[in-house]
CSV table of C-alpha atoms in Angstrom, one decimal:
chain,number,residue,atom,x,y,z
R,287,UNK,CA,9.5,35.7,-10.0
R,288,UNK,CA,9.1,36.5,-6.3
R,289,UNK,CA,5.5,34.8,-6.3
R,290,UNK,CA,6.6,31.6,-7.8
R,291,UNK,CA,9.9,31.7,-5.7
R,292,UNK,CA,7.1,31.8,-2.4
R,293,UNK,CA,4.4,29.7,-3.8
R,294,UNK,CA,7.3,26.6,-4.0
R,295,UNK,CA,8.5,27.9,-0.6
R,296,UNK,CA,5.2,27.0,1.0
R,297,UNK,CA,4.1,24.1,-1.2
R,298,UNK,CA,7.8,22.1,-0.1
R,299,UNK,CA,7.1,23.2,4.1
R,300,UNK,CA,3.1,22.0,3.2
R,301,UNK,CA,4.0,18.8,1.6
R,302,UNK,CA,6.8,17.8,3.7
R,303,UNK,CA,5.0,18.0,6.6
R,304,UNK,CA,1.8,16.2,5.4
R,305,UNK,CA,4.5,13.4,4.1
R,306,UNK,CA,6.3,13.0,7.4
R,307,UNK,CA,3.6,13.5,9.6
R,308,UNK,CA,0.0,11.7,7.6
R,309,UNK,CA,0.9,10.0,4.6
R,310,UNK,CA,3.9,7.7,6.6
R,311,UNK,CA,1.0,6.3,8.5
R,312,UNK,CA,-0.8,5.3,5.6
R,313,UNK,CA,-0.7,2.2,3.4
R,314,UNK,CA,-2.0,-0.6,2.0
R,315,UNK,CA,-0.1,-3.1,4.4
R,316,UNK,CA,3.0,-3.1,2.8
R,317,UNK,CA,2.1,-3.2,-0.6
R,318,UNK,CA,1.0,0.7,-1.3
R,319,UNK,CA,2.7,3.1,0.1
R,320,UNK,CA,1.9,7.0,-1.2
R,321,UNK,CA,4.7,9.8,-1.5
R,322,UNK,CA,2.7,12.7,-2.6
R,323,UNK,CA,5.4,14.9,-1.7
R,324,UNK,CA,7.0,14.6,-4.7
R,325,UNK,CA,4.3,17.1,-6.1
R,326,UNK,CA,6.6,19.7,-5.2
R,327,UNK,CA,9.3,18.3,-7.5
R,328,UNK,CA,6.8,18.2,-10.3
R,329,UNK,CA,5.2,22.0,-10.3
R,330,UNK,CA,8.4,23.4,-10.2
R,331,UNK,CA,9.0,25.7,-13.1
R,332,UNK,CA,9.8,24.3,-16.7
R,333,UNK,CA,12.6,26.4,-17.3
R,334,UNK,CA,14.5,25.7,-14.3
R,335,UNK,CA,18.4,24.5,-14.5
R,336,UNK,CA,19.5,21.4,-13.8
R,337,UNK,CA,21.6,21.6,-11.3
R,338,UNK,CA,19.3,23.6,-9.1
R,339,UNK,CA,16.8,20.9,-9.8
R,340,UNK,CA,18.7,18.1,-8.3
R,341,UNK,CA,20.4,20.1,-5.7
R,342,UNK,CA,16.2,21.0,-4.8
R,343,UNK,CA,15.6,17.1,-5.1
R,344,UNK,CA,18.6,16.0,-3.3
R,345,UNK,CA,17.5,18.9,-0.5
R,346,UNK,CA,13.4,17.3,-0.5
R,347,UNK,CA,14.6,13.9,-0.3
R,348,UNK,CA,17.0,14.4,2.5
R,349,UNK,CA,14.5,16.3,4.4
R,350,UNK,CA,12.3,13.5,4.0
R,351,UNK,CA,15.0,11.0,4.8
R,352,UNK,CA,15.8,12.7,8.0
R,353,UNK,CA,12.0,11.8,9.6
R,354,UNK,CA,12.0,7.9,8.1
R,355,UNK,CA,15.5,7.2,9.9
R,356,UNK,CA,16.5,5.9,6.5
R,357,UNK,CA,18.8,8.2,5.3
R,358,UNK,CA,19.8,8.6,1.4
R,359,UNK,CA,16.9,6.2,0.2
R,360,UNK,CA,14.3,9.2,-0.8
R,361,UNK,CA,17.5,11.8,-2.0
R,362,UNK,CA,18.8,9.0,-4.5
R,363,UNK,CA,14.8,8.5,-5.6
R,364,UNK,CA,14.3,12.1,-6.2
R,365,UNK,CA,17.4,12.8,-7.9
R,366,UNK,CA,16.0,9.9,-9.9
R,367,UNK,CA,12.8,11.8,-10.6
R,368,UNK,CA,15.1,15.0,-11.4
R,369,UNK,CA,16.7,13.1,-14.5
R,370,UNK,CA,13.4,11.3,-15.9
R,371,UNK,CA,11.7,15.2,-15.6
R,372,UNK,CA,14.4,16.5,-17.4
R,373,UNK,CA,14.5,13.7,-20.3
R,374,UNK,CA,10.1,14.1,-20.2
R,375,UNK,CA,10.0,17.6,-20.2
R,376,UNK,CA,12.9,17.9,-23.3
R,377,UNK,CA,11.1,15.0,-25.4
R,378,UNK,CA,7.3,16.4,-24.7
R,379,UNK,CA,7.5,19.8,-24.8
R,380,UNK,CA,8.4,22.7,-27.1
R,381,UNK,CA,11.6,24.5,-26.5
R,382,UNK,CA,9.6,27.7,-25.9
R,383,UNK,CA,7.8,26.3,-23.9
R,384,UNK,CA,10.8,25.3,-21.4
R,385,UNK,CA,11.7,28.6,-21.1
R,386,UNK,CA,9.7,30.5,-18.9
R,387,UNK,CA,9.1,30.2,-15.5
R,388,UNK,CA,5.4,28.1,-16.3
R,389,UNK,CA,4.3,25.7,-13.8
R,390,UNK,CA,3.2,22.5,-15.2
R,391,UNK,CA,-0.2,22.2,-13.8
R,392,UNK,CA,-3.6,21.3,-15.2
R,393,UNK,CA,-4.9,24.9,-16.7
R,394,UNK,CA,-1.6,25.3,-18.2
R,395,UNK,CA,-1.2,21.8,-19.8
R,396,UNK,CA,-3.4,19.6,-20.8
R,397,UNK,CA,-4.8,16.8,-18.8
R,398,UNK,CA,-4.1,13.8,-20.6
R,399,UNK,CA,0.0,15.2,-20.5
R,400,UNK,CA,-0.3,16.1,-17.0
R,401,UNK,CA,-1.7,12.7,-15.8
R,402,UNK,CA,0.9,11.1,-18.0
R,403,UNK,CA,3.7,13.4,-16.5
R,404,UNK,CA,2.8,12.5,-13.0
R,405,UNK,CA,2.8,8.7,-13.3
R,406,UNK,CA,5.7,8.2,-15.3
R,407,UNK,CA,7.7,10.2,-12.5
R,408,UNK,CA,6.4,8.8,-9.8
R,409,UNK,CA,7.7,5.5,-11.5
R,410,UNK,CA,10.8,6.1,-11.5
R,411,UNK,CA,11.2,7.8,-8.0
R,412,UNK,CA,9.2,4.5,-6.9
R,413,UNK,CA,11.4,2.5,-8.6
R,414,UNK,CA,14.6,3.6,-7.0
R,415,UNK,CA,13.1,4.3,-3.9
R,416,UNK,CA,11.8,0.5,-3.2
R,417,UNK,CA,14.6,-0.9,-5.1
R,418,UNK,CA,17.1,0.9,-2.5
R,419,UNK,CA,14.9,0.2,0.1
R,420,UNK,CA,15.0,-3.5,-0.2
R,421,UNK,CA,18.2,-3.5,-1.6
R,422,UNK,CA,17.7,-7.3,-3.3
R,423,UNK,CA,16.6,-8.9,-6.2
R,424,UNK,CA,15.1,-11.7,-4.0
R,425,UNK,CA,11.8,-11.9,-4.3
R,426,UNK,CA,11.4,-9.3,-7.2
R,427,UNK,CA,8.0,-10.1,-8.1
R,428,UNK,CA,6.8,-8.8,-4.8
R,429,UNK,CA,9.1,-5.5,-5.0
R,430,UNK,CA,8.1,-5.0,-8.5
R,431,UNK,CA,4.0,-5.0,-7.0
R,432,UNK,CA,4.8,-2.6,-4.7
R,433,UNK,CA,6.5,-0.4,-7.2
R,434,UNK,CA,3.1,-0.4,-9.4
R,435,UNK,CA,0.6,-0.5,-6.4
R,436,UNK,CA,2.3,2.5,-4.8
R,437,UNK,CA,2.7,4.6,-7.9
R,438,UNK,CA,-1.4,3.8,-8.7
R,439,UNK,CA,-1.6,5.4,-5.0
R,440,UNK,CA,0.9,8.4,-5.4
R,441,UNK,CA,-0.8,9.8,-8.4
R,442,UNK,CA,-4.4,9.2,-7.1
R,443,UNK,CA,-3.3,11.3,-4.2
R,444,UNK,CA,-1.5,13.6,-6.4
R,445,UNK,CA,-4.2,14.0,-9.0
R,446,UNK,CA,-6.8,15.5,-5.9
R,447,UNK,CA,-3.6,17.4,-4.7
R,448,UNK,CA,-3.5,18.9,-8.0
R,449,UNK,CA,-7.1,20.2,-7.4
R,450,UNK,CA,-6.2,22.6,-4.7
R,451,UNK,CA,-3.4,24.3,-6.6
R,452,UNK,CA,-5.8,24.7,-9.7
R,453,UNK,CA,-5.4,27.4,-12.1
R,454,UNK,CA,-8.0,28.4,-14.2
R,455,UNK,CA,-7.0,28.4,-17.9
R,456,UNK,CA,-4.9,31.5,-19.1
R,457,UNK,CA,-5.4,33.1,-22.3
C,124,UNK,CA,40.1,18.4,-23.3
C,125,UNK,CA,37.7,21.0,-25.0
C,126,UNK,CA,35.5,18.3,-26.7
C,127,UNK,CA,35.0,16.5,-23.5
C,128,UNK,CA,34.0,19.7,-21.8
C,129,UNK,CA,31.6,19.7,-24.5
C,130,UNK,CA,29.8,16.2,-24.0
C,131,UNK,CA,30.2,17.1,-20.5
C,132,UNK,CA,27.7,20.0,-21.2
C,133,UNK,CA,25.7,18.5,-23.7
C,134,UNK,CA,24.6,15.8,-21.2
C,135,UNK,CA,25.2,17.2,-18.3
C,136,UNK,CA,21.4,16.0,-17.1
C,137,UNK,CA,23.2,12.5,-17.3
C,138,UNK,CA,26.3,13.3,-15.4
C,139,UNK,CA,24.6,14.9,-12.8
C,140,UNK,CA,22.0,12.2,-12.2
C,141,UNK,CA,25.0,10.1,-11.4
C,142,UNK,CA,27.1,12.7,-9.1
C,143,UNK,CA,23.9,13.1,-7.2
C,144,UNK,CA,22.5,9.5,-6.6
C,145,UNK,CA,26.2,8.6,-6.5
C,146,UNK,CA,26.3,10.5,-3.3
C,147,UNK,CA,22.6,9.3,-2.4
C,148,UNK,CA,23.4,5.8,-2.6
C,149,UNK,CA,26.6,6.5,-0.6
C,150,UNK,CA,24.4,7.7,2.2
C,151,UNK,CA,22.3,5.0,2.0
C,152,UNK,CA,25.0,2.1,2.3
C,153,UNK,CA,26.9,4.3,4.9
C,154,UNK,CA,24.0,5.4,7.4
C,155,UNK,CA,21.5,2.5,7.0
C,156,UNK,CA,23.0,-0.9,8.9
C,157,UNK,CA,20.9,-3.5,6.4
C,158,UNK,CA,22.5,-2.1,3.6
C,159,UNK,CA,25.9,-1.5,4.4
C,160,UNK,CA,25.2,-5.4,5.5
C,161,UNK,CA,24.5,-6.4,2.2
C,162,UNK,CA,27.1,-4.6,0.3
C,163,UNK,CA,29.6,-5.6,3.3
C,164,UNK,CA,28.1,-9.2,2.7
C,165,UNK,CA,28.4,-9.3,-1.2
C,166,UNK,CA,31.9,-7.5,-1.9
C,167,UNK,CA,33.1,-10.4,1.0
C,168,UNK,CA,31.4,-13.5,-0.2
C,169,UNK,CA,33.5,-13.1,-3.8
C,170,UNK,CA,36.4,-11.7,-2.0
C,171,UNK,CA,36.2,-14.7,0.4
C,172,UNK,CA,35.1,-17.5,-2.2
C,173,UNK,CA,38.5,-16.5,-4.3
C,174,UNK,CA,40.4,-17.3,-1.2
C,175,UNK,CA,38.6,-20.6,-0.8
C,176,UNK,CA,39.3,-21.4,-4.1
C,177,UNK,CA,42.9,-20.8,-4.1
C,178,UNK,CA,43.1,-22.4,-0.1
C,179,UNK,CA,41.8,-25.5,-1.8
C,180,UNK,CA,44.3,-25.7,-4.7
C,181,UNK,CA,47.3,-24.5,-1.9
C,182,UNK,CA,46.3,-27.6,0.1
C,183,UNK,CA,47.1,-30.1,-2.6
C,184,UNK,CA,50.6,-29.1,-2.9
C,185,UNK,CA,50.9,-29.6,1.0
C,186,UNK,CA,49.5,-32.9,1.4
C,187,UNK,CA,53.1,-34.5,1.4
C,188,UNK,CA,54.3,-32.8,4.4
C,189,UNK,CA,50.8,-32.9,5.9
C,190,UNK,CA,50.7,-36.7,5.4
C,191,UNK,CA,54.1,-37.4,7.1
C,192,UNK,CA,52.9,-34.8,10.1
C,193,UNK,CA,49.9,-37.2,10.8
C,194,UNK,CA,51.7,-40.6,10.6
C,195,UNK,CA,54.3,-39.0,13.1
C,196,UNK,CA,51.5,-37.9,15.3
C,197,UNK,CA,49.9,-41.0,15.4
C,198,UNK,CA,52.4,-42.8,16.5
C,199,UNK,CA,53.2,-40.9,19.5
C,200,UNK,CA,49.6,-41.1,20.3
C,201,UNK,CA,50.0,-44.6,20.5
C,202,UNK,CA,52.5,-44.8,22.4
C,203,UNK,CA,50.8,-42.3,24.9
C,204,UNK,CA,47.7,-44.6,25.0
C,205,UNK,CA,49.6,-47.9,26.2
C,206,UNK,CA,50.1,-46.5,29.5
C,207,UNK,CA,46.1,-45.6,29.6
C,208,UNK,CA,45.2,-49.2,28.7
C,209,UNK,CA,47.2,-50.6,31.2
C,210,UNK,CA,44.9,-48.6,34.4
C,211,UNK,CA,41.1,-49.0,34.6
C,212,UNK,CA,40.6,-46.8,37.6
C,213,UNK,CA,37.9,-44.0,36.6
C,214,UNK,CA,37.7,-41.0,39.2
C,215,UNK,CA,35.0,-38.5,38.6
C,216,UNK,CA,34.9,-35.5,40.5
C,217,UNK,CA,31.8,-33.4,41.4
C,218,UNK,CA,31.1,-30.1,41.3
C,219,UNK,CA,28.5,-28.0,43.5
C,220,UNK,CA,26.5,-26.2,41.8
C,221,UNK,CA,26.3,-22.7,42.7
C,222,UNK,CA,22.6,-21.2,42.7
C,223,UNK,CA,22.2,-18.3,40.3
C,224,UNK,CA,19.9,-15.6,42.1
C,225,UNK,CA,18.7,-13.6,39.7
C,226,UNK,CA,19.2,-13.8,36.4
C,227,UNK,CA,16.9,-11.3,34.4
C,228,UNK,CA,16.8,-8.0,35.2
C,229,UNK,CA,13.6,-5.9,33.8
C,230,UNK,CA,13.8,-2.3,32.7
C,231,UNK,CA,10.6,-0.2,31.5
C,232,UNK,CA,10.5,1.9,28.7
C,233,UNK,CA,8.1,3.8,26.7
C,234,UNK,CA,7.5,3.9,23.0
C,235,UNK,CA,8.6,7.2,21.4
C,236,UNK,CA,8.4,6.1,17.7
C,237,UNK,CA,6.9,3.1,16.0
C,238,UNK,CA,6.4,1.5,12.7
C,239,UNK,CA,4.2,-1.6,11.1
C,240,UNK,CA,3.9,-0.3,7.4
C,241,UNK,CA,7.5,-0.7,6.2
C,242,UNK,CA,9.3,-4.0,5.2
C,243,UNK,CA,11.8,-3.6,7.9
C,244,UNK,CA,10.1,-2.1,10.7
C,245,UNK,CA,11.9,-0.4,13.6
C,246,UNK,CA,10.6,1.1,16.8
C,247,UNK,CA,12.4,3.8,19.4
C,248,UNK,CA,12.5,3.5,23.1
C,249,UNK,CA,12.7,7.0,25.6
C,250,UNK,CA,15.6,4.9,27.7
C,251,UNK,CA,19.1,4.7,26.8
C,252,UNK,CA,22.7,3.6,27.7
C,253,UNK,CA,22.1,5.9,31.2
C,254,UNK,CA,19.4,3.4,32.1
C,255,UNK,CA,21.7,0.3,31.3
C,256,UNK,CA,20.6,-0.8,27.7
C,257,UNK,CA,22.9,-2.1,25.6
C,258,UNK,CA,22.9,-3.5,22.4
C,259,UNK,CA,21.2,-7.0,21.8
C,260,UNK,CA,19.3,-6.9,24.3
C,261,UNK,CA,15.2,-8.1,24.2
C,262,UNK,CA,12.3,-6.0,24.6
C,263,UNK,CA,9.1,-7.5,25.8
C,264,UNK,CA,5.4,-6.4,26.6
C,265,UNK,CA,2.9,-7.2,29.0
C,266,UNK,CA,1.5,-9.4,26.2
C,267,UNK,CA,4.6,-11.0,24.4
C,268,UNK,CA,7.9,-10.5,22.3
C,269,UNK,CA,8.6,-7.1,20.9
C,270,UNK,CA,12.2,-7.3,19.2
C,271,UNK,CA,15.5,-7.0,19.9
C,272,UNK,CA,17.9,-3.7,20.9
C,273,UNK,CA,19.5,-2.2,17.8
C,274,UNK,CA,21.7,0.7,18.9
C,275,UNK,CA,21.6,2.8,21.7
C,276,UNK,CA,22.3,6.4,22.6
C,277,UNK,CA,22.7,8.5,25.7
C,278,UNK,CA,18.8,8.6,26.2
C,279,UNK,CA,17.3,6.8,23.3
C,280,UNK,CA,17.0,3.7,21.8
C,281,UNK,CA,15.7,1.7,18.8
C,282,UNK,CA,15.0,-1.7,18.8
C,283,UNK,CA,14.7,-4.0,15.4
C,284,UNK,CA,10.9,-4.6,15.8
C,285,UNK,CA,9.9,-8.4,15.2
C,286,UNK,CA,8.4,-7.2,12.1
C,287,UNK,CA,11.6,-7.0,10.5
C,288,UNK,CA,12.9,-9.6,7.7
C,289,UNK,CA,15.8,-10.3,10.1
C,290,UNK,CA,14.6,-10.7,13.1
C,291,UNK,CA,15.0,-14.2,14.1
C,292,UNK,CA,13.7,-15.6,17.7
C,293,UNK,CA,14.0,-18.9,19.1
C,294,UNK,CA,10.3,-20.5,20.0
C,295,UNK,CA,9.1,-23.3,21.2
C,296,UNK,CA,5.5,-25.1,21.0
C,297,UNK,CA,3.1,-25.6,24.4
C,298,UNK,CA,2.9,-29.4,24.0
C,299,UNK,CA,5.4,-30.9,22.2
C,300,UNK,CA,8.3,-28.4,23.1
C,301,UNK,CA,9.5,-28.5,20.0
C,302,UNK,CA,11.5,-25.9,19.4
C,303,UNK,CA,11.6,-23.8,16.1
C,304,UNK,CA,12.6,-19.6,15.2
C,305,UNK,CA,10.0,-17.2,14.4
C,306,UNK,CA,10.0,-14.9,12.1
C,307,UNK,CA,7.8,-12.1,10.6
C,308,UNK,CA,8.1,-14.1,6.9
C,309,UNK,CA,7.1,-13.0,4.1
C,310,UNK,CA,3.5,-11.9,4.8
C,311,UNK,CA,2.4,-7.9,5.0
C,312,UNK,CA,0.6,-8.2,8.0
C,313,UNK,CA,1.4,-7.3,10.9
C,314,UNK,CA,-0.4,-9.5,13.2
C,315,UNK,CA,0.9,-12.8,11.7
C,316,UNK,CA,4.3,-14.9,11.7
C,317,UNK,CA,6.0,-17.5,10.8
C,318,UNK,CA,7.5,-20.5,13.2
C,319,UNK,CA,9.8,-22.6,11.1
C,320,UNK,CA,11.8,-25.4,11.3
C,321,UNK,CA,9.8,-27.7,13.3
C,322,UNK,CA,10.4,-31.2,12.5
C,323,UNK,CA,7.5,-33.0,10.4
C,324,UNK,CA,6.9,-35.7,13.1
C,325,UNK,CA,5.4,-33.3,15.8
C,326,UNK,CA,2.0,-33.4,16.5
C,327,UNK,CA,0.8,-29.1,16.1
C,328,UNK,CA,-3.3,-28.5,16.8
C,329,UNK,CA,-4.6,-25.0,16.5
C,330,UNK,CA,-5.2,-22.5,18.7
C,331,UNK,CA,-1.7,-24.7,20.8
C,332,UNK,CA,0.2,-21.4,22.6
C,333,UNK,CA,3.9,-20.5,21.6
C,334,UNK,CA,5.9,-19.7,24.2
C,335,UNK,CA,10.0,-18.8,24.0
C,336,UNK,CA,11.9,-21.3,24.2
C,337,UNK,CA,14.8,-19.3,26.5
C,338,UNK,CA,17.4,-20.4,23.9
C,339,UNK,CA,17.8,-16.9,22.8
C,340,UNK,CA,18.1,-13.6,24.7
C,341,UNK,CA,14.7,-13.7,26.0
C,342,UNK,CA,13.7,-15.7,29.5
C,343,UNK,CA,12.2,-18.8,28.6
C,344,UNK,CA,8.3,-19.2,28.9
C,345,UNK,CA,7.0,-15.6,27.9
C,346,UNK,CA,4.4,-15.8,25.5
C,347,UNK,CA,5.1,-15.1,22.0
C,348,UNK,CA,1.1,-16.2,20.4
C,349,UNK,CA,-0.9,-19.1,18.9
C,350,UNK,CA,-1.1,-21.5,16.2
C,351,UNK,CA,-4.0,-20.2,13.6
C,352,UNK,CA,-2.7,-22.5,10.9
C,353,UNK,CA,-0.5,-25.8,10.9
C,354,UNK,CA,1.7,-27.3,8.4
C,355,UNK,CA,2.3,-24.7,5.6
C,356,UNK,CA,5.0,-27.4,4.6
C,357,UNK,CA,6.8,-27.2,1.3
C,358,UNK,CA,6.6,-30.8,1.3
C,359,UNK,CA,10.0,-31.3,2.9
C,360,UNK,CA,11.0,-32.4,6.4
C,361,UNK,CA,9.6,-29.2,8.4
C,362,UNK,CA,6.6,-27.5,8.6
C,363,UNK,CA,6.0,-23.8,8.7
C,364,UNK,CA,3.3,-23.0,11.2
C,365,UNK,CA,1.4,-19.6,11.1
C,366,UNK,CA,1.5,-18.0,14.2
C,367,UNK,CA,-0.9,-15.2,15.4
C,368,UNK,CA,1.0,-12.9,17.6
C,369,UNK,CA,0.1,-11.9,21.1
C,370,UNK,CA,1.4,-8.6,20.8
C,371,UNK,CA,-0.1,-5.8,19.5
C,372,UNK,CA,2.1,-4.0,17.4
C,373,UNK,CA,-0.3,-1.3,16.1
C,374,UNK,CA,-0.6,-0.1,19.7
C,375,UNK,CA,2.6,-0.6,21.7
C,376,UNK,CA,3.0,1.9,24.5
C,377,UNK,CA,4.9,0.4,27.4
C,378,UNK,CA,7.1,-2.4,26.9
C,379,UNK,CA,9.8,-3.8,28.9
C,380,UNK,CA,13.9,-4.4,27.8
C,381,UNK,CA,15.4,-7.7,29.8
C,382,UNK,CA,18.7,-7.6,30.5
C,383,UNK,CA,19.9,-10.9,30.7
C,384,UNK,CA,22.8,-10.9,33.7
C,385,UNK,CA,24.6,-14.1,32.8
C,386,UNK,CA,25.1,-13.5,28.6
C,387,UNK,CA,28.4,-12.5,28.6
C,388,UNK,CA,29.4,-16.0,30.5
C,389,UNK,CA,27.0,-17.6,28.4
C,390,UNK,CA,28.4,-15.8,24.9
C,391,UNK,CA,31.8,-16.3,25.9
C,392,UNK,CA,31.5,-20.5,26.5
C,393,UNK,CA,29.3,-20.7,23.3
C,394,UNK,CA,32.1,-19.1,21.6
C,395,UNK,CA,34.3,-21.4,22.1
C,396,UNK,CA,32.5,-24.2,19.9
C,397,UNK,CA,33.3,-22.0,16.7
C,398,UNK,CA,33.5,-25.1,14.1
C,399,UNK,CA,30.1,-24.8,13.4
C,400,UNK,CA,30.3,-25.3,9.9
């Protein structure tokens, strides 16, 4: 409990900073933009209660907020990721399997539901995210590109993320 | 009041999601200025359409009275203007001129923070109200327009960079001073504008220098970049021209915020013709 309480500790400080400080420098001109930071939303635990998991997102995404001067944009996208985890993890996975403290990661899930996991988060935090961030329906085709383009990015990123918290499968 | 405890608990993923962006979106439309704009913008455009509306049917039931008023009017007017027909003597007066002395007053700042990736892009400067900058003010470079003052604190500022879907400037062409506003468009790169609303009939050739036209808070003649492209027209009366910019956005270090001495007086007269339409 204490381990997995200090491995998020250090993977949210870790992340953050790479967010604020690297990956807001990168992009595709304007259409890709990567938040890999939201991998520390994903590998928290399965069994985790709601409310602590949008008062965590709320927390990340104002963090976040605070070093792109646009406040509320990334907490209202998180909280968004917060709700479509909670509807993907109750419709995917066994109910004993949301109970323990597991972290979803490849070694403890499979691959094909962990590459699915990510992207279909990431879709909806980049959905809200750009959506707020525009705040117009004018010229939606070029919004909705981002959206895709930046989500293809954000689990690329995530995918090699992934790698270095690894865990060899447990028996 | 127990069963809607209940579905309360049931679903309470749902009716968190929407306490918490709730609040989210709150801090969006309170803390960021383009959306509170927008929302501003929206919730007056119906309030003010139903008042239009209702103005127009009010007027009808007036037009007695207002009709009666004018005839009234007119004919005092006319009685006013047979003592003006009767002289012809025209006296003009003259007034000197007085010379302005300076009118632009420079002060340099450096680039804390800086952005060319985002949609709307903004950029801080490490001077502040202490050093005289006020709001709406222009920032320049050594090598052309930069953007415009956005808010200002003790020591800081930021300025709305002119890679920003607002920023408007007024610009005009080397040759033909034709006169048209730039803006960043709707292109993702930062190196390349827009200048739009220059009439069809003007001759453009590439590689022709865009300069400010002094219309707007900058001081005229400061070079804003050149023509790469002519006549994007949407087969209407103006063409769009592409303009490459002069400055260089990616690498902005220095850059200089003109404080223009005489824009209150100018402001204050251009106030005054409000019927604009």
């Amino acid at each position: 409990m204490a381990k997995v309480f200090s491995y998020n500790v250090v993977r949210f400080i870790v992340l953050v900073m790479l967010q604020v400080f690297l990956f807001k420098n990168i992009g595709y001109y304007n259409l890709a933009t990567p938040f890999p930071y939201l991998l520390f939303l994903l590998l928290l635990p399965v069994g985790i209660s709601n409310f602590l998991l949008y008062v965590l997102a709320f927390i990340t995404g104002i963090t976040v907020d605070a070093f792109y001067d646009t406040l509320g944009v990334n907490a209202a996208a998180c909280v968004a990721l917060a709700w479509g985890r909670i509807i993907f993890v109750r419709i995917t996975l066994q109910t004993d399997q949301y109970e323990n403290y597991m972290t979803p990661i490849v070694g403890t899930v499979s691959f094909r539901w962990y590459l699915l996991y990510v992207f279909i988060l990431s879709l909806f935090h980049h959905t809200a995210l750009f959506l707020l961030e525009t705040f117009t329906f004018h010229q939606f085709h070029y919004t909705l590109t981002r959206i895709l383009l930046s989500c293809i990015f954000t689990t690329i990123i995530i995918l090699l993320f992934s790698l270095l918290f690894y865990r060899k499968k447990q028996r | 009041m127990k069963n809607l405890w209940l579905i309360l608990n049931k679903y309470n993923a749902f009716f968190l999601f929407v306490v918490f962006f709730g609040l989210a979106c709150y801090l969006v439309i309170q803390n960021n200025s383009f959306q509170r704009a927008s929302a501003v913008n929206s919730s007056n455009q119906l309030v003010g359409g139903t008042y239009e509306k209702i103005n127009a049917w009010k007027s009808y039931l007036h037009l007695r009275d207002v009709n009666t008023h004018l005839a009234e009017e007119n004919a005092a007017l006319r009685e006013q203007l047979q003592r003006f027909t009767a002289t012809d003597s025209i006296v003009q007066g003259t007034v000197s001129d007085t010379a302005r002395g300076v009118q632009y007053h420079y002060v340099v700042a450096k680039v804390t923070n800086n952005s060319i990736h985002q949609k709307n892009n903004y950029i801080t400067l490490d001077k502040g109200r202490i050093h005289g900058i006020e709001k709406g003010m222009g920032v320049i470079s050594s090598n052309g327009i930069v953007g415009i003052v956005l808010n200002v604190s003790e020591h800081f500022s930021t300025v709305q960079s002119l890679l920003h879907s607002e920023t408007r400037i007024s610009a005009a062409l080397e040759d033909s001073r034709a006169f048209g506003s730039l803006m960043w468009g709707d292109n993702y790169d930062s190196r390349t504008g827009v200048l739009k609303d220059i009439p069809n009939h003007v001759k453009v050739r590439k590689d022709e220098l865009v300069y400010t036209s002094g219309f707007s808070l900058f001081p005229p003649g400061i070079l804003v970049g050149k023509v790469v492209e002519t006549g994007l027209s949407g087969g209407d009366s103006f063409l769009d021209i592409k303009i490459e910019f002069s400055t260089q956005f990616h690498n902005l270090q220095q850059v200089y915020v003109v404080d223009d001495l005489l824009v209150d007086e100018k402001t204050e007269l251009e106030s005054q013709n409000d019927d604009n339409g």
